[in-house]
Amino acid sequence: MNPETSIHPQESGPRPAVDLPPSPPPQPVRWRRALRELRALLDNPDDTDRAVDFMYALGTREFERNFQRFAAGASGRALLAERSSLLAALSDRARLAALPAGSLGRAYLAYLEANGFEPGGLLEVQRRVQARWEREEGAPALDPLRAWFRDRTLLAHDLFHVLTDYGTDEIGEATLLAFTLAQLGGRGQAVLTAGAALEAARALGWRWLLYDYRAWRRGRRAAWLVALPWEELLPLRLDTVRRLAGVAESREAHPRGVLRGSVDGVPRVRARADR
């Protein structure tokens, strides 16, 4: 399903004019740093900073690929031209609470309150890591358009949770990794997904791999969610947004039910900067 035709159709005529800054020089892959961050992350999977450090160490080529794909589509160019603040929309709890029951916005608000999250929690992690990489590795700051796209992509993580009904516990985060891999690709995402899948499979058995594959297939068959006009979708019913975005209902993607909990049976959830 194409989000540009199913959710954000554009009128015929020229696309919105957006002056894209030239692509920055690709940052090199720092293999030693990547391995060091990966080992630390394996020792403490709850360390969100390490996960972001690992992605930084793998360079910027995959981020730039996704940005160019976003900018090339009609929906993405319209969003870039407007450059509205998704963070502002997701942070207005009074407005979210006033939306209809059963809407995406109300479901998102319930998700925040149930988990004790702030909408910008992941942005704080990213900015902290970015500052460290600028200081220690000389990484360049992003131009405003790419920084806006990066922030919007990070904010979509929690919206992915709401759309898919995958939890913020260990199993839920591992499952969402597979879904996100199908959406965004990239070797960093692939390594994290594979690591989480193997850890879960050791505890839950080979049936987990089929479950994880179903999550990947669910993401593969959906629209490209980062290009959705989330601000416009918040008042719509959650099941309507799923249908428009091509995200299969949980009972269709996982006929035996959505798994929840930790891989070793000890209840806990992933750490977040805003928890």
GROMACS .gro file of C-alpha atoms in nm:
model
  275
    1MET     CA    1   0.000   0.000   0.000
    2ASN     CA    2   0.129   0.344  -0.088
    3PRO     CA    3   0.082   0.613   0.179
    4GLU     CA    4   0.078   0.883  -0.086
    5THR     CA    5  -0.240   0.743  -0.239
    6SER     CA    6  -0.410   0.586   0.061
    7ILE     CA    7  -0.356   0.848   0.331
    8HIS     CA    8  -0.202   1.164   0.192
    9PRO     CA    9  -0.318   1.205  -0.168
   10GLN     CA   10  -0.173   1.505  -0.347
   11GLU     CA   11  -0.357   1.719  -0.599
   12SER     CA   12  -0.236   1.698  -0.955
   13GLY     CA   13   0.024   1.954  -1.047
   14PRO     CA   14   0.377   2.040  -0.938
   15ARG     CA   15   0.507   1.910  -0.608
   16PRO     CA   16   0.577   2.159  -0.329
   17ALA     CA   17   0.908   2.334  -0.383
   18VAL     CA   18   1.167   2.228  -0.128
   19ASP     CA   19   1.529   2.335  -0.154
   20LEU     CA   20   1.717   2.035  -0.030
   21PRO     CA   21   2.062   2.104   0.111
   22PRO     CA   22   2.330   1.898  -0.060
   23SER     CA   23   2.400   1.558   0.085
   24PRO     CA   24   2.668   1.579   0.352
   25PRO     CA   25   2.981   1.369   0.312
   26PRO     CA   26   2.902   1.019   0.440
   27GLN     CA   27   3.047   0.948   0.780
   28PRO     CA   28   3.276   0.645   0.786
   29VAL     CA   29   3.191   0.321   0.959
   30ARG     CA   30   3.387   0.300   1.282
   31TRP     CA   31   3.403  -0.076   1.320
   32ARG     CA   32   3.597  -0.083   1.647
   33ARG     CA   33   3.359   0.167   1.807
   34ALA     CA   34   3.060  -0.024   1.670
   35LEU     CA   35   3.182  -0.353   1.819
   36ARG     CA   36   3.256  -0.185   2.151
   37GLU     CA   37   2.909  -0.031   2.167
   38LEU     CA   38   2.748  -0.359   2.064
   39ARG     CA   39   2.928  -0.552   2.339
   40ALA     CA   40   2.818  -0.293   2.594
   41LEU     CA   41   2.463  -0.310   2.465
   42LEU     CA   42   2.460  -0.689   2.491
   43ASP     CA   43   2.576  -0.659   2.851
   44ASN     CA   44   2.301  -0.407   2.924
   45PRO     CA   45   2.019  -0.414   2.667
   46ASP     CA   46   1.836  -0.142   2.862
   47ASP     CA   47   2.103   0.119   2.779
   48THR     CA   48   1.928   0.323   2.511
   49ASP     CA   49   2.229   0.552   2.469
   50ARG     CA   50   2.441   0.253   2.364
   51ALA     CA   51   2.188   0.156   2.099
   52VAL     CA   52   2.207   0.506   1.949
   53ASP     CA   53   2.588   0.507   1.979
   54PHE     CA   54   2.595   0.178   1.787
   55MET     CA   55   2.387   0.326   1.504
   56TYR     CA   56   2.614   0.633   1.488
   57ALA     CA   57   2.922   0.412   1.470
   58LEU     CA   58   2.783   0.245   1.156
   59GLY     CA   59   2.790   0.575   0.967
   60THR     CA   60   2.523   0.788   0.800
   61ARG     CA   61   2.468   0.615   0.466
   62GLU     CA   62   2.144   0.444   0.568
   63PHE     CA   63   2.001   0.757   0.727
   64GLU     CA   64   2.072   0.952   0.409
   65ARG     CA   65   1.912   0.680   0.198
   66ASN     CA   66   1.590   0.704   0.398
   67PHE     CA   67   1.597   1.084   0.389
   68GLN     CA   68   1.633   1.086   0.010
   69ARG     CA   69   1.347   0.836  -0.022
   70PHE     CA   70   1.132   1.057   0.200
   71ALA     CA   71   1.216   1.371   0.003
   72ALA     CA   72   1.149   1.199  -0.330
   73GLY     CA   73   0.788   1.110  -0.248
   74ALA     CA   74   0.494   1.346  -0.281
   75SER     CA   75   0.388   1.296   0.081
   76GLY     CA   76   0.742   1.347   0.211
   77ARG     CA   77   0.797   1.663   0.008
   78ALA     CA   78   0.466   1.806   0.129
   79LEU     CA   79   0.567   1.736   0.488
   80LEU     CA   80   0.913   1.886   0.433
   81ALA     CA   81   0.758   2.199   0.283
   82GLU     CA   82   0.530   2.242   0.583
   83ARG     CA   83   0.774   2.112   0.844
   84SER     CA   84   0.517   2.107   1.122
   85SER     CA   85   0.620   1.999   1.471
   86LEU     CA   86   0.509   1.644   1.541
   87LEU     CA   87   0.657   1.680   1.889
   88ALA     CA   88   0.421   1.972   1.960
   89ALA     CA   89   0.121   1.768   1.843
   90LEU     CA   90   0.219   1.468   2.054
   91SER     CA   91   0.298   1.680   2.361
   92ASP     CA   92  -0.041   1.856   2.377
   93ARG     CA   93  -0.202   1.619   2.624
   94ALA     CA   94  -0.511   1.835   2.667
   95ARG     CA   95  -0.580   1.822   2.294
   96LEU     CA   96  -0.513   1.449   2.280
   97ALA     CA   97  -0.750   1.391   2.572
   98ALA     CA   98  -1.022   1.586   2.388
   99LEU     CA   99  -1.004   1.360   2.082
  100PRO     CA  100  -1.273   1.093   2.031
  101ALA     CA  101  -1.254   0.769   2.224
  102GLY     CA  102  -1.091   0.499   2.012
  103SER     CA  103  -0.884   0.749   1.814
  104LEU     CA  104  -0.512   0.718   1.746
  105GLY     CA  105  -0.449   1.027   1.960
  106ARG     CA  106  -0.633   0.887   2.260
  107ALA     CA  107  -0.457   0.552   2.222
  108TYR     CA  108  -0.122   0.732   2.207
  109LEU     CA  109  -0.205   0.931   2.522
  110ALA     CA  110  -0.300   0.611   2.702
  111TYR     CA  111   0.031   0.458   2.591
  112LEU     CA  112   0.227   0.753   2.735
  113GLU     CA  113   0.042   0.740   3.066
  114ALA     CA  114   0.064   0.363   3.101
  115ASN     CA  115   0.441   0.366   3.047
  116GLY     CA  116   0.527   0.696   3.217
  117PHE     CA  117   0.684   0.828   2.895
  118GLU     CA  118   0.728   1.179   2.761
  119PRO     CA  119   0.689   1.223   2.383
  120GLY     CA  120   1.036   1.372   2.347
  121GLY     CA  121   1.219   1.115   2.558
  122LEU     CA  122   1.395   0.950   2.266
  123LEU     CA  123   1.485   1.291   2.122
  124GLU     CA  124   1.669   1.372   2.445
  125VAL     CA  125   1.868   1.050   2.414
  126GLN     CA  126   1.954   1.123   2.051
  127ARG     CA  127   2.062   1.482   2.121
  128ARG     CA  128   2.279   1.370   2.411
  129VAL     CA  129   2.451   1.112   2.191
  130GLN     CA  130   2.482   1.358   1.900
  131ALA     CA  131   2.656   1.611   2.125
  132ARG     CA  132   2.899   1.344   2.244
  133TRP     CA  133   2.979   1.239   1.887
  134GLU     CA  134   3.035   1.598   1.781
  135ARG     CA  135   3.273   1.643   2.073
  136GLU     CA  136   3.457   1.310   2.057
  137GLU     CA  137   3.446   1.213   1.689
  138GLY     CA  138   3.397   1.543   1.509
  139ALA     CA  139   3.060   1.436   1.369
  140PRO     CA  140   2.892   1.725   1.186
  141ALA     CA  141   2.557   1.863   1.293
  142LEU     CA  142   2.267   1.796   1.059
  143ASP     CA  143   2.110   2.069   0.850
  144PRO     CA  144   1.757   2.175   0.959
  145LEU     CA  145   1.571   1.955   0.709
  146ARG     CA  146   1.761   1.640   0.797
  147ALA     CA  147   1.740   1.716   1.169
  148TRP     CA  148   1.361   1.758   1.134
  149PHE     CA  149   1.337   1.425   0.950
  150ARG     CA  150   1.554   1.249   1.210
  151ASP     CA  151   1.337   1.379   1.494
  152ARG     CA  152   1.017   1.281   1.315
  153THR     CA  153   1.149   0.930   1.257
  154LEU     CA  154   1.240   0.891   1.625
  155LEU     CA  155   0.899   1.018   1.736
  156ALA     CA  156   0.737   0.760   1.511
  157HIS     CA  157   0.884   0.482   1.728
  158ASP     CA  158   0.617   0.523   1.995
  159LEU     CA  159   0.347   0.558   1.729
  160PHE     CA  160   0.468   0.226   1.585
  161HIS     CA  161   0.409   0.073   1.928
  162VAL     CA  162   0.052   0.203   1.930
  163LEU     CA  163  -0.027   0.091   1.576
  164THR     CA  164   0.116  -0.258   1.621
  165ASP     CA  165   0.017  -0.318   1.986
  166TYR     CA  166   0.368  -0.448   2.056
  167GLY     CA  167   0.452  -0.363   2.415
  168THR     CA  168   0.746  -0.184   2.571
  169ASP     CA  169   0.855  -0.496   2.758
  170GLU     CA  170   1.146  -0.704   2.632
  171ILE     CA  171   0.939  -0.920   2.400
  172GLY     CA  172   0.750  -0.620   2.264
  173GLU     CA  173   1.065  -0.422   2.189
  174ALA     CA  174   1.226  -0.723   2.024
  175THR     CA  175   0.919  -0.771   1.807
  176LEU     CA  176   0.904  -0.405   1.712
  177LEU     CA  177   1.268  -0.427   1.600
  178ALA     CA  178   1.165  -0.678   1.334
  179PHE     CA  179   0.871  -0.463   1.225
  180THR     CA  180   1.097  -0.155   1.207
  181LEU     CA  181   1.363  -0.344   1.011
  182ALA     CA  182   1.103  -0.412   0.742
  183GLN     CA  183   1.015  -0.042   0.741
  184LEU     CA  184   1.357   0.126   0.752
  185GLY     CA  185   1.613  -0.142   0.669
  186GLY     CA  186   1.981  -0.088   0.742
  187ARG     CA  187   2.258  -0.308   0.876
  188GLY     CA  188   2.244  -0.153   1.223
  189GLN     CA  189   1.875  -0.228   1.252
  190ALA     CA  190   1.940  -0.577   1.114
  191VAL     CA  191   2.211  -0.652   1.372
  192LEU     CA  192   1.994  -0.532   1.661
  193THR     CA  193   1.696  -0.729   1.530
  194ALA     CA  194   1.900  -1.047   1.488
  195GLY     CA  195   2.054  -1.015   1.832
  196ALA     CA  196   1.717  -0.966   2.000
  197ALA     CA  197   1.567  -1.253   1.799
  198LEU     CA  198   1.842  -1.497   1.899
  199GLU     CA  199   1.817  -1.396   2.264
  200ALA     CA  200   1.440  -1.451   2.259
  201ALA     CA  201   1.469  -1.778   2.065
  202ARG     CA  202   1.706  -1.925   2.324
  203ALA     CA  203   1.443  -1.868   2.592
  204LEU     CA  204   1.118  -1.912   2.398
  205GLY     CA  205   1.213  -2.174   2.139
  206TRP     CA  206   1.207  -2.186   1.762
  207ARG     CA  207   0.840  -2.081   1.745
  208TRP     CA  208   0.960  -1.732   1.839
  209LEU     CA  209   1.140  -1.703   1.505
  210LEU     CA  210   0.813  -1.762   1.320
  211TYR     CA  211   0.644  -1.504   1.541
  212ASP     CA  212   0.924  -1.254   1.473
  213TYR     CA  213   0.903  -1.324   1.100
  214ARG     CA  214   0.531  -1.246   1.111
  215ALA     CA  215   0.616  -0.908   1.267
  216TRP     CA  216   0.871  -0.840   0.992
  217ARG     CA  217   0.618  -0.937   0.725
  218ARG     CA  218   0.359  -0.710   0.887
  219GLY     CA  219   0.599  -0.417   0.855
  220ARG     CA  220   0.694  -0.515   0.501
  221ARG     CA  221   0.334  -0.515   0.383
  222ALA     CA  222   0.244  -0.183   0.547
  223ALA     CA  223   0.278   0.162   0.400
  224TRP     CA  224   0.605   0.346   0.467
  225LEU     CA  225   0.494   0.485   0.800
  226VAL     CA  226   0.755   0.758   0.841
  227ALA     CA  227   0.596   0.939   0.545
  228LEU     CA  228   0.251   0.952   0.705
  229PRO     CA  229   0.094   1.285   0.809
  230TRP     CA  230   0.063   1.177   1.172
  231GLU     CA  231  -0.077   1.512   1.284
  232GLU     CA  232  -0.379   1.461   1.057
  233LEU     CA  233  -0.428   1.101   1.165
  234LEU     CA  234  -0.446   1.157   1.542
  235PRO     CA  235  -0.825   1.229   1.545
  236LEU     CA  236  -0.907   0.919   1.335
  237ARG     CA  237  -1.007   0.587   1.485
  238LEU     CA  238  -0.708   0.363   1.550
  239ASP     CA  239  -0.850   0.078   1.344
  240THR     CA  240  -0.912   0.322   1.057
  241VAL     CA  241  -0.550   0.440   1.066
  242ARG     CA  242  -0.430   0.080   1.064
  243ARG     CA  243  -0.645   0.006   0.762
  244LEU     CA  244  -0.532   0.316   0.573
  245ALA     CA  245  -0.167   0.248   0.658
  246GLY     CA  246  -0.190  -0.117   0.563
  247VAL     CA  247  -0.090  -0.236   0.911
  248ALA     CA  248  -0.253  -0.574   0.964
  249GLU     CA  249  -0.462  -0.614   1.276
  250SER     CA  250  -0.286  -0.805   1.554
  251ARG     CA  251  -0.520  -1.104   1.527
  252GLU     CA  252  -0.435  -1.131   1.156
  253ALA     CA  253  -0.058  -1.088   1.196
  254HIS     CA  254  -0.037  -1.309   1.506
  255PRO     CA  255  -0.331  -1.553   1.513
  256ARG     CA  256  -0.217  -1.700   1.846
  257GLY     CA  257  -0.200  -1.360   2.011
  258VAL     CA  258   0.059  -1.088   2.076
  259LEU     CA  259   0.335  -1.207   2.312
  260ARG     CA  260   0.421  -0.997   2.614
  261GLY     CA  261   0.670  -1.005   2.900
  262SER     CA  262   1.041  -1.072   2.929
  263VAL     CA  263   1.241  -1.345   2.762
  264ASP     CA  264   1.342  -1.502   3.094
  265GLY     CA  265   1.011  -1.465   3.274
  266VAL     CA  266   1.128  -1.181   3.499
  267PRO     CA  267   0.887  -0.885   3.452
  268ARG     CA  268   1.062  -0.567   3.339
  269VAL     CA  269   1.047  -0.310   3.065
  270ARG     CA  270   1.311  -0.135   2.861
  271ALA     CA  271   1.470   0.174   3.014
  272ARG     CA  272   1.390   0.514   2.869
  273ALA     CA  273   1.534   0.856   2.940
  274ASP     CA  274   1.188   0.982   3.033
  275ARG     CA  275   1.098   0.695   3.265
   0.00000   0.00000   0.00000
